[in-house]
DNA sequence: CGCAGAATTGATACATCTCAAGCTGGGTGG
DNA sequence: CCACCCAGCTTGAGATGTATCAATTCTGCG
């Protein structure tokens, strides 16, 4: 599996854009120093597979910039996205060798990698890391369960609205813009990837996006640039409780 | 919220049926002693709600016997089950006050509860507990993602077969019977609960179970007692990779 | 015995899928 | 510079799986 990714020289953890959200968020400076010894950066190009399902993983790490997806595929080709990895999200599972999913970069992407074995050793001696990882895993579990409601019970239109509102919210939270009034963001996914996330076909995704545009819930400039004039309207369409929830 | 559950006197942890699988699995005997100081048992009757969505939780704990479900409900009544809790599974989220889901006992059930605050204190001082909880949470995350594939991409027939194979597997693993040849177990869920788990209607569940019976994939005695003459046939119907996987 | 909750079965409606045709925009090579 | 090409996307028409509505049939239990 020779990839053509470039290996980048180490940067300092101070000043890292995900310093306060990633698995290292709670670390003290001496702990950061130990982490810096076992970390390295790797870049991936859009479309490149970071880890193949079933493959042995020699590292774990955090997404620094860019977006990746976790997908599961059945023998006959049906695929389901089971996770969307944004900057600060953690990749890999300490204590297990293989990944059960494909991890694919959907945009150009930079990861902060830790060699697996040393990281596992650090986890058992550094409660700050283990604790933060537990917290992040619990959050992911909540998100996965939230998504089960979307997949199991929502209509195609509600599914699209749900996905848009999640992307809008995470984008706003990352860039520290308020989740209120008009929102603008770029879709990081193709129609097909959206379909794989939502358990739909790409045609249905396309039709529902057109319908939301026609109904004035969203505005499109090109295929990817989205404006949401009224976020609470979008939440309504998603069928979510809309008790004025701002970003988490 | 006065429930009519009975509070049962403390038992010893040694000899506990879930001793080796629950959150306390890795504890040494001195750690168990500390746990015994903050633990108590509670019984719930079939149908009783253990925790209401949004309610403050004053405890966390483990299912000792019986079965519970985690469900999410939309305003208009659509509901989706997002978790099935079997003996040894953990209930509650350290570090968060409210539950995002309803937790409901579907059979008579006994829980080993820990007062929340003391448990959280113990977690930060007892790496064995925190580590085991992380491990269990990662397993649940994998299970939730597996389920996303079922909800998003499988047909009704495949969904039923998937649910049956999961119940059969967990039942066999709990009772240490081999996952091979004929399997016999009782369905712990009503048709409606199965529908809520699978993102179907109860009528569709009923029809597909009848179809599987007609095709000889399963045999039924009454509504709940299931015999699976050939487990690998069932896995086939579920659309899973059937590379001879035994129980985990 | 007869009732009530759970399950089955039937007929029809409808949301989404499937198959197919055409559109769009950005990159490339003649 | 234009024509072409191609991946990504849109739109249409018809097929199909599951939901919906409605009527029975089970099953356990007071």
Coordinates of C-alpha atoms (C1' of nucleotides) in Angstrom, one line a residue:
Chain A
X1 CA 0.0 0.0 0.0
X2 CA 2.4 2.7 -1.1
X3 CA 0.6 6.0 -1.0
X4 CA 2.0 9.2 -2.4
X5 CA 1.2 11.3 0.6
X6 CA 3.8 13.6 1.8
X7 CA 5.2 13.4 5.2
X8 CA 5.4 16.8 6.8
X9 CA 7.9 17.9 9.4
X10 CA 6.7 18.3 13.0
X11 CA 5.0 21.5 14.1
X12 CA 4.6 22.8 17.6
X13 CA 1.4 21.8 19.4
X14 CA 1.0 25.3 20.8
X15 CA -0.8 27.2 18.1
X16 CA -2.3 24.1 16.6
X17 CA -5.8 24.9 15.3
X18 CA -7.3 21.9 17.0
X19 CA -5.3 22.2 20.2
X20 CA -8.4 22.8 22.4
X21 CA -10.8 20.3 20.8
X22 CA -8.8 17.2 19.9
X23 CA -7.8 14.2 22.0
X24 CA -4.9 16.3 23.4
X25 CA -7.2 19.1 24.6
X26 CA -6.6 18.4 28.3
X27 CA -2.9 17.8 28.2
X28 CA -0.5 19.9 30.2
X29 CA 2.7 21.2 28.5
X30 CA 4.8 18.3 29.8
X31 CA 2.4 15.8 28.4
X32 CA 2.4 17.7 25.1
X33 CA 6.1 17.3 24.9
X34 CA 5.8 13.6 25.2
X35 CA 3.1 13.6 22.5
X36 CA 5.4 15.6 20.2
X37 CA 7.9 12.9 20.4
X38 CA 5.6 10.3 18.9
X39 CA 3.6 12.4 16.5
X40 CA 4.0 13.2 12.8
X41 CA 1.9 14.9 10.2
X42 CA 0.6 13.3 7.0
X43 CA -1.2 14.8 4.1
X44 CA -3.8 13.1 2.0
X45 CA -5.3 14.2 -1.3
X46 CA -9.1 14.4 -1.9
X47 CA -10.4 11.0 -2.8
X48 CA -7.5 9.1 -1.2
X49 CA -8.2 6.2 1.1
X50 CA -6.5 6.7 4.4
X51 CA -7.3 3.3 5.9
X52 CA -8.9 0.3 4.2
X53 CA -11.4 -1.7 6.0
X54 CA -9.8 -4.7 7.6
X55 CA -6.3 -3.3 7.2
X56 CA -3.9 -3.2 10.0
X57 CA -3.6 0.4 11.4
X58 CA -0.1 1.4 12.4
X59 CA -1.3 4.8 13.7
X60 CA -4.1 6.7 15.3
X61 CA -4.5 10.4 15.1
X62 CA -6.5 13.6 14.7
X63 CA -7.9 15.3 11.7
X64 CA -6.2 18.7 11.6
X65 CA -7.8 20.1 8.5
X66 CA -10.0 18.7 5.8
X67 CA -12.8 16.2 5.9
X68 CA -12.9 12.4 5.9
X69 CA -15.7 9.8 5.9
X70 CA -16.1 6.4 7.5
X71 CA -17.9 4.0 5.3
X72 CA -19.1 0.4 5.4
X73 CA -19.7 -1.6 2.3
X74 CA -21.7 -4.8 1.7
X75 CA -20.5 -7.5 -0.8
X76 CA -23.0 -6.4 -3.4
X77 CA -21.7 -2.8 -3.3
X78 CA -24.3 -1.1 -1.1
X79 CA -22.5 1.4 1.0
X80 CA -23.4 3.3 4.1
X81 CA -21.4 6.2 5.6
X82 CA -21.2 5.7 9.4
X83 CA -19.2 8.8 10.3
X84 CA -18.1 12.2 9.1
X85 CA -14.7 13.2 10.4
X86 CA -14.1 17.0 10.7
X87 CA -11.1 18.7 12.1
X88 CA -10.3 17.7 15.7
X89 CA -12.0 14.3 15.3
X90 CA -10.1 11.2 16.3
X91 CA -9.3 8.3 13.9
X92 CA -8.5 4.8 15.0
X93 CA -9.2 2.6 17.9
X94 CA -6.7 2.1 20.7
X95 CA -6.6 -1.6 21.7
X96 CA -7.7 -2.9 18.3
X97 CA -5.6 -3.6 15.3
X98 CA -7.8 -3.4 12.3
X99 CA -10.3 -0.8 11.2
X100 CA -13.8 -2.1 10.6
X101 CA -14.4 0.8 8.1
X102 CA -12.9 2.5 5.1
X103 CA -11.6 5.9 6.0
X104 CA -11.5 8.2 3.0
X105 CA -10.4 11.8 2.6
X106 CA -13.1 13.7 0.7
X107 CA -11.1 16.9 0.6
X108 CA -7.4 17.5 0.9
X109 CA -6.6 16.6 4.4
X110 CA -3.9 16.8 7.1
X111 CA -3.7 14.3 10.0
X112 CA -1.7 14.5 13.2
X113 CA -0.7 10.9 13.6
X114 CA 0.6 9.1 16.6
X115 CA 2.4 5.7 16.4
X116 CA -0.1 3.3 17.8
X117 CA 1.9 1.4 20.3
X118 CA 3.5 4.4 22.0
X119 CA 0.1 6.2 22.1
X120 CA -1.5 3.2 23.8
X121 CA 1.3 3.3 26.4
X122 CA 0.8 7.0 27.0
X123 CA -3.0 6.4 27.4
X124 CA -2.4 4.1 30.3
X125 CA -0.1 6.5 32.0
X126 CA -1.8 9.8 31.1
X127 CA -5.3 10.0 32.5
X128 CA -5.9 13.3 30.7
X129 CA -5.7 11.6 27.3
X130 CA -7.8 8.6 28.3
X131 CA -10.4 10.8 29.8
X132 CA -10.7 13.1 26.9
X133 CA -10.9 10.1 24.5
X134 CA -13.7 8.7 26.6
X135 CA -15.5 12.0 26.4
X136 CA -15.1 12.2 22.7
X137 CA -16.2 8.6 22.2
X138 CA -19.3 9.2 24.2
X139 CA -20.1 12.3 22.1
X140 CA -19.6 10.2 18.9
X141 CA -21.9 7.5 20.3
X142 CA -24.6 10.2 20.9
X143 CA -24.1 11.4 17.4
X144 CA -24.4 7.9 15.9
X145 CA -27.6 7.3 17.8
X146 CA -29.0 10.6 16.7
X147 CA -28.2 9.5 13.2
X148 CA -30.0 6.2 13.7
X149 CA -33.2 8.2 14.2
X150 CA -32.5 10.0 10.9
X151 CA -31.9 6.8 9.0
X152 CA -34.7 4.8 10.5
X153 CA -37.6 7.3 10.7
X154 CA -37.1 10.4 8.7
X155 CA -38.4 11.2 5.2
X156 CA -36.0 12.0 2.4
X157 CA -36.6 15.7 2.7
X158 CA -36.1 15.6 6.5
X159 CA -32.9 13.6 6.0
X160 CA -31.5 16.3 3.6
X161 CA -32.4 19.1 6.0
X162 CA -30.9 17.1 8.9
X163 CA -27.6 16.7 7.1
X164 CA -27.5 20.4 6.0
X165 CA -28.2 21.5 9.5
X166 CA -25.4 19.3 10.9
X167 CA -22.9 20.6 8.5
X168 CA -24.0 24.2 9.0
X169 CA -23.7 23.8 12.8
X170 CA -20.3 22.1 12.8
X171 CA -19.0 24.6 10.3
X172 CA -20.3 27.5 12.3
X173 CA -18.9 26.0 15.5
X174 CA -15.5 25.5 13.9
X175 CA -15.3 29.0 12.6
X176 CA -16.9 30.6 15.6
X177 CA -19.7 32.2 13.7
X178 CA -23.1 32.5 15.3
X179 CA -25.8 29.9 14.5
X180 CA -28.5 32.4 13.8
X181 CA -30.0 34.3 10.9
X182 CA -28.3 33.6 7.5
X183 CA -25.7 30.9 7.3
X184 CA -23.3 30.3 4.4
X185 CA -21.1 27.2 3.9
X186 CA -19.8 24.8 1.3
X187 CA -20.9 21.3 1.0
X188 CA -17.9 19.0 1.6
X189 CA -19.7 16.1 0.0
X190 CA -20.8 15.0 -3.4
X191 CA -24.4 14.1 -4.0
X192 CA -23.4 10.5 -4.0
X193 CA -21.6 10.8 -0.6
X194 CA -24.6 12.5 0.8
X195 CA -26.8 9.6 -0.4
X196 CA -24.4 7.2 1.3
X197 CA -24.7 9.1 4.5
X198 CA -28.5 9.3 4.3
X199 CA -29.4 5.9 3.1
X200 CA -30.8 7.3 -0.1
X201 CA -30.0 7.2 -3.8
X202 CA -28.2 10.2 -5.4
X203 CA -31.2 10.9 -7.5
X204 CA -33.4 11.3 -4.5
X205 CA -30.8 13.6 -2.9
X206 CA -30.7 15.7 -6.0
X207 CA -34.5 16.0 -6.2
X208 CA -34.9 16.9 -2.5
X209 CA -32.2 19.5 -2.7
X210 CA -34.0 21.0 -5.7
X211 CA -37.2 21.0 -3.7
X212 CA -35.7 22.7 -0.7
X213 CA -34.3 25.3 -3.1
X214 CA -37.6 25.8 -4.8
X215 CA -39.3 26.2 -1.5
X216 CA -36.8 28.9 -0.4
X217 CA -35.3 26.9 2.5
X218 CA -31.9 27.1 1.0
X219 CA -30.2 29.0 -1.9
X220 CA -27.5 27.5 -4.1
X221 CA -24.7 29.1 -5.9
X222 CA -23.1 26.4 -8.1
X223 CA -23.6 22.9 -6.8
X224 CA -21.8 23.3 -3.5
X225 CA -22.1 26.7 -2.1
X226 CA -25.2 26.9 0.2
X227 CA -26.9 29.8 1.9
X228 CA -29.5 29.2 4.6
X229 CA -31.5 32.4 5.0
X230 CA -33.3 31.1 8.1
X231 CA -31.7 28.4 10.2
X232 CA -34.7 27.7 12.3
X233 CA -36.7 27.1 9.2
X234 CA -34.2 24.5 8.2
X235 CA -34.4 22.8 11.6
X236 CA -38.2 22.7 11.2
X237 CA -37.8 20.9 7.9
X238 CA -35.4 18.5 9.6
X239 CA -38.2 17.6 12.1
X240 CA -35.9 18.3 15.0
X241 CA -37.0 19.9 18.2
X242 CA -36.4 23.5 17.5
X243 CA -36.3 25.0 21.0
X244 CA -33.9 27.6 19.9
X245 CA -30.8 25.4 20.3
X246 CA -27.6 27.2 19.5
X247 CA -24.3 25.5 18.8
X248 CA -23.0 23.0 21.3
Chain B
X1 CA -41.8 10.5 39.5
X2 CA -42.5 8.0 42.1
X3 CA -42.0 4.5 40.7
X4 CA -43.0 1.3 42.5
X5 CA -39.7 -0.4 42.0
X6 CA -38.4 -2.3 45.0
X7 CA -35.0 -1.5 46.3
X8 CA -33.1 -4.7 47.1
X9 CA -30.4 -5.2 49.6
X10 CA -26.8 -5.3 48.5
X11 CA -25.2 -8.5 47.3
X12 CA -21.6 -9.4 47.1
X13 CA -19.8 -8.6 43.9
X14 CA -18.1 -12.0 43.9
X15 CA -20.5 -14.4 42.3
X16 CA -22.3 -11.7 40.4
X17 CA -23.4 -13.1 37.1
X18 CA -22.0 -10.1 35.2
X19 CA -18.8 -9.8 37.2
X20 CA -16.5 -10.5 34.3
X21 CA -18.3 -8.5 31.6
X22 CA -19.6 -5.3 33.2
X23 CA -17.9 -2.0 33.9
X24 CA -16.3 -3.5 37.0
X25 CA -14.7 -6.4 35.0
X26 CA -11.2 -5.2 35.6
X27 CA -11.5 -4.2 39.2
X28 CA -9.2 -5.7 41.9
X29 CA -10.9 -6.8 45.1
X30 CA -10.0 -3.5 46.9
X31 CA -11.7 -1.6 44.2
X32 CA -14.7 -3.8 44.3
X33 CA -15.0 -3.0 48.0
X34 CA -15.1 0.7 47.3
X35 CA -17.7 0.0 44.6
X36 CA -19.8 -2.0 47.0
X37 CA -20.0 1.0 49.3
X38 CA -21.8 3.1 46.6
X39 CA -23.8 0.5 44.9
X40 CA -27.4 -0.7 45.4
X41 CA -29.8 -2.9 43.4
X42 CA -33.1 -1.8 41.9
X43 CA -35.7 -3.9 40.2
X44 CA -38.0 -2.8 37.5
X45 CA -41.1 -4.5 36.0
X46 CA -41.6 -5.2 32.4
X47 CA -42.8 -2.1 30.6
X48 CA -41.6 0.3 33.3
X49 CA -39.6 3.4 32.2
X50 CA -36.2 3.5 34.0
X51 CA -35.2 6.9 32.9
X52 CA -37.2 9.5 30.9
X53 CA -35.5 11.4 28.1
X54 CA -34.4 14.8 29.4
X55 CA -34.7 13.7 33.1
X56 CA -31.9 14.2 35.5
X57 CA -30.2 11.0 36.3
X58 CA -29.1 10.4 39.8
X59 CA -27.4 7.1 39.1
X60 CA -25.5 5.1 36.5
X61 CA -25.2 1.4 36.5
X62 CA -25.2 -2.0 34.9
X63 CA -28.0 -4.3 33.8
X64 CA -27.7 -7.4 35.9
X65 CA -30.6 -9.4 34.4
X66 CA -33.4 -8.6 32.0
X67 CA -33.5 -6.4 28.9
X68 CA -34.0 -2.7 28.4
X69 CA -34.2 -0.4 25.3
X70 CA -33.0 3.1 24.5
X71 CA -35.4 5.0 22.4
X72 CA -35.7 8.4 20.8
X73 CA -39.0 9.9 19.9
X74 CA -40.0 12.8 17.6
X75 CA -42.7 15.2 18.4
X76 CA -45.2 13.6 16.1
X77 CA -44.7 10.2 17.7
X78 CA -42.3 8.5 15.4
X79 CA -39.9 6.5 17.5
X80 CA -36.6 4.8 16.9
X81 CA -34.8 2.4 19.2
X82 CA -31.1 3.3 19.4
X83 CA -29.9 0.7 21.7
X84 CA -30.7 -2.7 23.2
X85 CA -29.3 -3.2 26.7
X86 CA -28.6 -6.8 27.7
X87 CA -27.1 -8.0 31.0
X88 CA -23.7 -6.4 31.7
X89 CA -24.5 -3.3 29.5
X90 CA -23.9 0.1 31.1
X91 CA -26.6 2.7 31.6
X92 CA -25.9 6.4 31.9
X93 CA -23.3 8.8 31.0
X94 CA -20.7 10.0 33.5
X95 CA -20.1 13.7 33.1
X96 CA -23.6 14.5 31.8
X97 CA -26.7 15.1 33.8
X98 CA -29.6 14.3 31.6
X99 CA -30.3 11.3 29.4
X100 CA -31.0 12.0 25.7
X101 CA -33.1 8.8 25.5
X102 CA -35.9 7.0 27.2
X103 CA -34.6 3.9 28.9
X104 CA -37.4 1.3 29.2
X105 CA -37.4 -2.2 30.7
X106 CA -39.0 -4.6 28.3
X107 CA -38.8 -7.5 30.7
X108 CA -38.5 -7.6 34.4
X109 CA -35.1 -6.3 35.1
X110 CA -32.5 -5.8 37.9
X111 CA -29.9 -3.0 37.8
X112 CA -26.8 -2.6 39.8
X113 CA -26.8 1.2 40.4
X114 CA -24.0 3.5 41.5
X115 CA -24.7 6.9 42.8
X116 CA -23.5 9.2 40.1
X117 CA -21.3 11.6 41.9
X118 CA -19.3 9.0 43.9
X119 CA -19.0 6.9 40.7
X120 CA -17.5 9.8 38.8
X121 CA -15.1 10.4 41.6
X122 CA -14.0 6.8 41.5
X123 CA -13.6 7.0 37.8
X124 CA -11.0 9.6 38.0
X125 CA -9.0 7.7 40.7
X126 CA -9.5 4.2 39.4
X127 CA -8.1 3.7 35.9
X128 CA -9.4 0.2 35.7
X129 CA -13.0 1.5 35.7
X130 CA -12.3 4.3 33.2
X131 CA -10.4 2.0 30.9
X132 CA -13.1 -0.6 30.9
X133 CA -15.8 2.0 30.3
X134 CA -13.8 3.4 27.3
X135 CA -13.6 -0.1 25.9
X136 CA -17.3 -0.8 26.4
X137 CA -18.2 2.6 24.8
X138 CA -16.0 1.9 21.8
X139 CA -17.7 -1.5 21.4
X140 CA -21.1 0.2 21.6
X141 CA -20.0 2.8 19.0
X142 CA -19.0 -0.1 16.7
X143 CA -22.4 -1.7 17.3
X144 CA -24.2 1.6 16.6
X145 CA -22.4 2.0 13.3
X146 CA -23.1 -1.6 12.3
X147 CA -26.7 -0.8 13.0
X148 CA -26.5 2.3 10.7
X149 CA -25.8 0.0 7.8
X150 CA -28.8 -2.1 8.7
X151 CA -31.1 1.0 8.9
X152 CA -29.8 2.8 5.9
X153 CA -29.2 0.0 3.3
X154 CA -30.9 -3.2 4.2
X155 CA -34.2 -4.5 3.0
X156 CA -37.0 -5.4 5.4
X157 CA -36.2 -9.1 5.2
X158 CA -32.5 -8.5 5.7
X159 CA -33.3 -6.2 8.7
X160 CA -35.3 -8.9 10.4
X161 CA -32.6 -11.5 9.7
X162 CA -30.0 -9.1 11.1
X163 CA -32.0 -8.5 14.3
X164 CA -32.6 -12.2 14.8
X165 CA -28.9 -13.0 14.3
X166 CA -27.8 -10.4 16.8
X167 CA -30.2 -11.6 19.4
X168 CA -29.2 -15.2 18.8
X169 CA -25.6 -14.4 19.0
X170 CA -25.8 -12.3 22.2
X171 CA -28.0 -14.9 23.8
X172 CA -25.6 -17.7 22.9
X173 CA -22.6 -15.7 24.1
X174 CA -24.4 -15.0 27.4
X175 CA -25.3 -18.6 28.0
X176 CA -22.0 -19.9 26.5
X177 CA -23.7 -22.0 23.9
X178 CA -22.0 -22.6 20.6
X179 CA -23.1 -20.4 17.7
X180 CA -23.4 -23.2 15.3
X181 CA -26.0 -25.6 13.9
X182 CA -29.4 -25.2 15.5
X183 CA -30.1 -22.3 17.9
X184 CA -33.0 -21.7 20.1
X185 CA -34.0 -18.5 21.9
X186 CA -36.9 -16.3 23.0
X187 CA -37.5 -13.0 21.4
X188 CA -37.3 -10.4 24.1
X189 CA -39.2 -7.8 22.0
X190 CA -42.8 -7.3 20.8
X191 CA -43.3 -6.9 17.0
X192 CA -43.8 -3.2 17.7
X193 CA -40.5 -2.9 19.5
X194 CA -38.7 -4.8 16.7
X195 CA -40.3 -2.4 14.2
X196 CA -38.9 0.6 16.3
X197 CA -35.5 -1.0 16.2
X198 CA -35.5 -1.7 12.5
X199 CA -37.2 1.5 11.2
X200 CA -40.2 -0.5 9.9
X201 CA -43.9 -0.8 10.8
X202 CA -45.1 -3.6 12.9
X203 CA -47.1 -5.0 10.0
X204 CA -44.0 -5.3 7.8
X205 CA -42.1 -7.0 10.7
X206 CA -45.0 -9.5 11.0
X207 CA -45.0 -10.2 7.2
X208 CA -41.3 -10.7 7.0
X209 CA -41.2 -13.0 10.0
X210 CA -44.0 -15.0 8.4
X211 CA -42.0 -15.1 5.1
X212 CA -38.8 -16.3 6.9
X213 CA -40.9 -19.0 8.6
X214 CA -42.5 -20.0 5.3
X215 CA -39.0 -20.3 3.7
X216 CA -37.7 -22.5 6.5
X217 CA -35.1 -20.0 7.7
X218 CA -36.7 -20.0 11.2
X219 CA -39.3 -22.0 13.1
X220 CA -41.7 -20.5 15.5
X221 CA -43.4 -22.0 18.6
X222 CA -45.9 -19.4 19.8
X223 CA -45.0 -15.8 19.0
X224 CA -41.8 -15.6 20.8
X225 CA -39.9 -18.9 20.8
X226 CA -37.6 -19.1 17.8
X227 CA -35.6 -22.0 16.4
X228 CA -32.9 -21.3 13.9
X229 CA -32.1 -24.7 12.2
X230 CA -29.1 -23.3 10.3
X231 CA -27.4 -20.2 11.6
X232 CA -25.3 -19.6 8.5
X233 CA -28.4 -19.5 6.4
X234 CA -29.8 -16.8 8.7
X235 CA -26.6 -14.8 8.3
X236 CA -26.9 -15.2 4.5
X237 CA -30.4 -13.7 4.7
X238 CA -29.0 -10.9 6.8
X239 CA -26.7 -10.0 4.0
X240 CA -23.7 -10.1 6.3
X241 CA -20.3 -11.4 5.4
X242 CA -20.6 -15.0 6.4
X243 CA -17.0 -16.0 6.6
X244 CA -17.7 -18.4 9.4
X245 CA -17.7 -15.8 12.1
X246 CA -18.4 -17.3 15.5
X247 CA -19.3 -15.3 18.6
X248 CA -17.1 -12.4 19.6
Chain C
dC1 C1' -66.4 -17.4 28.8
dG2 C1' -65.1 -13.5 27.0
dC3 C1' -62.2 -9.7 26.8
dA4 C1' -57.9 -7.1 25.6
dG5 C1' -53.5 -6.8 23.8
dA6 C1' -50.6 -8.8 20.3
dA7 C1' -50.1 -10.6 15.9
dT8 C1' -51.5 -11.9 11.2
dT9 C1' -53.3 -11.0 6.8
dG10 C1' -55.4 -8.3 2.9
dA11 C1' -56.1 -4.3 -0.3
dT12 C1' -54.5 -0.1 -1.7
dA13 C1' -51.6 4.2 -1.6
dC14 C1' -47.4 6.4 -1.9
dA15 C1' -42.4 7.4 -1.3
dT16 C1' -38.4 6.2 -3.0
dC17 C1' -35.8 3.4 -6.3
dT18 C1' -34.5 2.2 -10.9
dC19 C1' -33.4 3.1 -15.5
dA20 C1' -32.6 6.4 -18.9
dA21 C1' -31.8 10.8 -21.1
dG22 C1' -29.8 15.2 -21.0
dC23 C1' -27.5 19.1 -18.7
dT24 C1' -23.5 21.9 -16.6
dG25 C1' -19.0 23.5 -15.8
dG26 C1' -14.2 23.1 -15.6
dG27 C1' -10.1 21.0 -17.7
dT28 C1' -7.5 19.6 -21.8
dG29 C1' -5.6 19.1 -26.2
dG30 C1' -5.7 20.2 -31.0
Chain D
dC1 C1' -9.5 29.8 -28.6
dC2 C1' -12.6 26.6 -29.3
dA3 C1' -14.4 21.9 -29.3
dC4 C1' -14.5 18.2 -26.8
dC5 C1' -14.9 15.4 -22.8
dC6 C1' -16.1 13.7 -18.5
dA7 C1' -17.6 13.6 -13.8
dG8 C1' -21.0 15.4 -11.3
dC9 C1' -25.6 16.6 -11.3
dT10 C1' -30.5 17.2 -12.7
dT11 C1' -34.9 15.7 -14.4
dG12 C1' -38.3 12.4 -16.2
dA13 C1' -41.2 8.1 -16.4
dG14 C1' -42.3 3.9 -14.6
dA15 C1' -41.4 0.0 -11.2
dT16 C1' -41.4 -1.6 -6.6
dG17 C1' -41.0 -2.1 -1.6
dT18 C1' -42.9 -0.6 2.4
dA19 C1' -46.6 2.2 4.7
dT20 C1' -51.3 2.8 5.6
dC21 C1' -55.9 1.5 6.7
dA22 C1' -58.9 -2.1 7.9
dA23 C1' -60.5 -6.6 9.1
dT24 C1' -59.7 -11.0 11.5
dT25 C1' -57.4 -14.3 14.3
dC26 C1' -54.6 -15.6 18.0
dT27 C1' -53.3 -16.0 23.0
dG28 C1' -53.2 -15.5 27.8
dC29 C1' -55.9 -14.2 31.6
dG30 C1' -59.4 -12.4 34.9

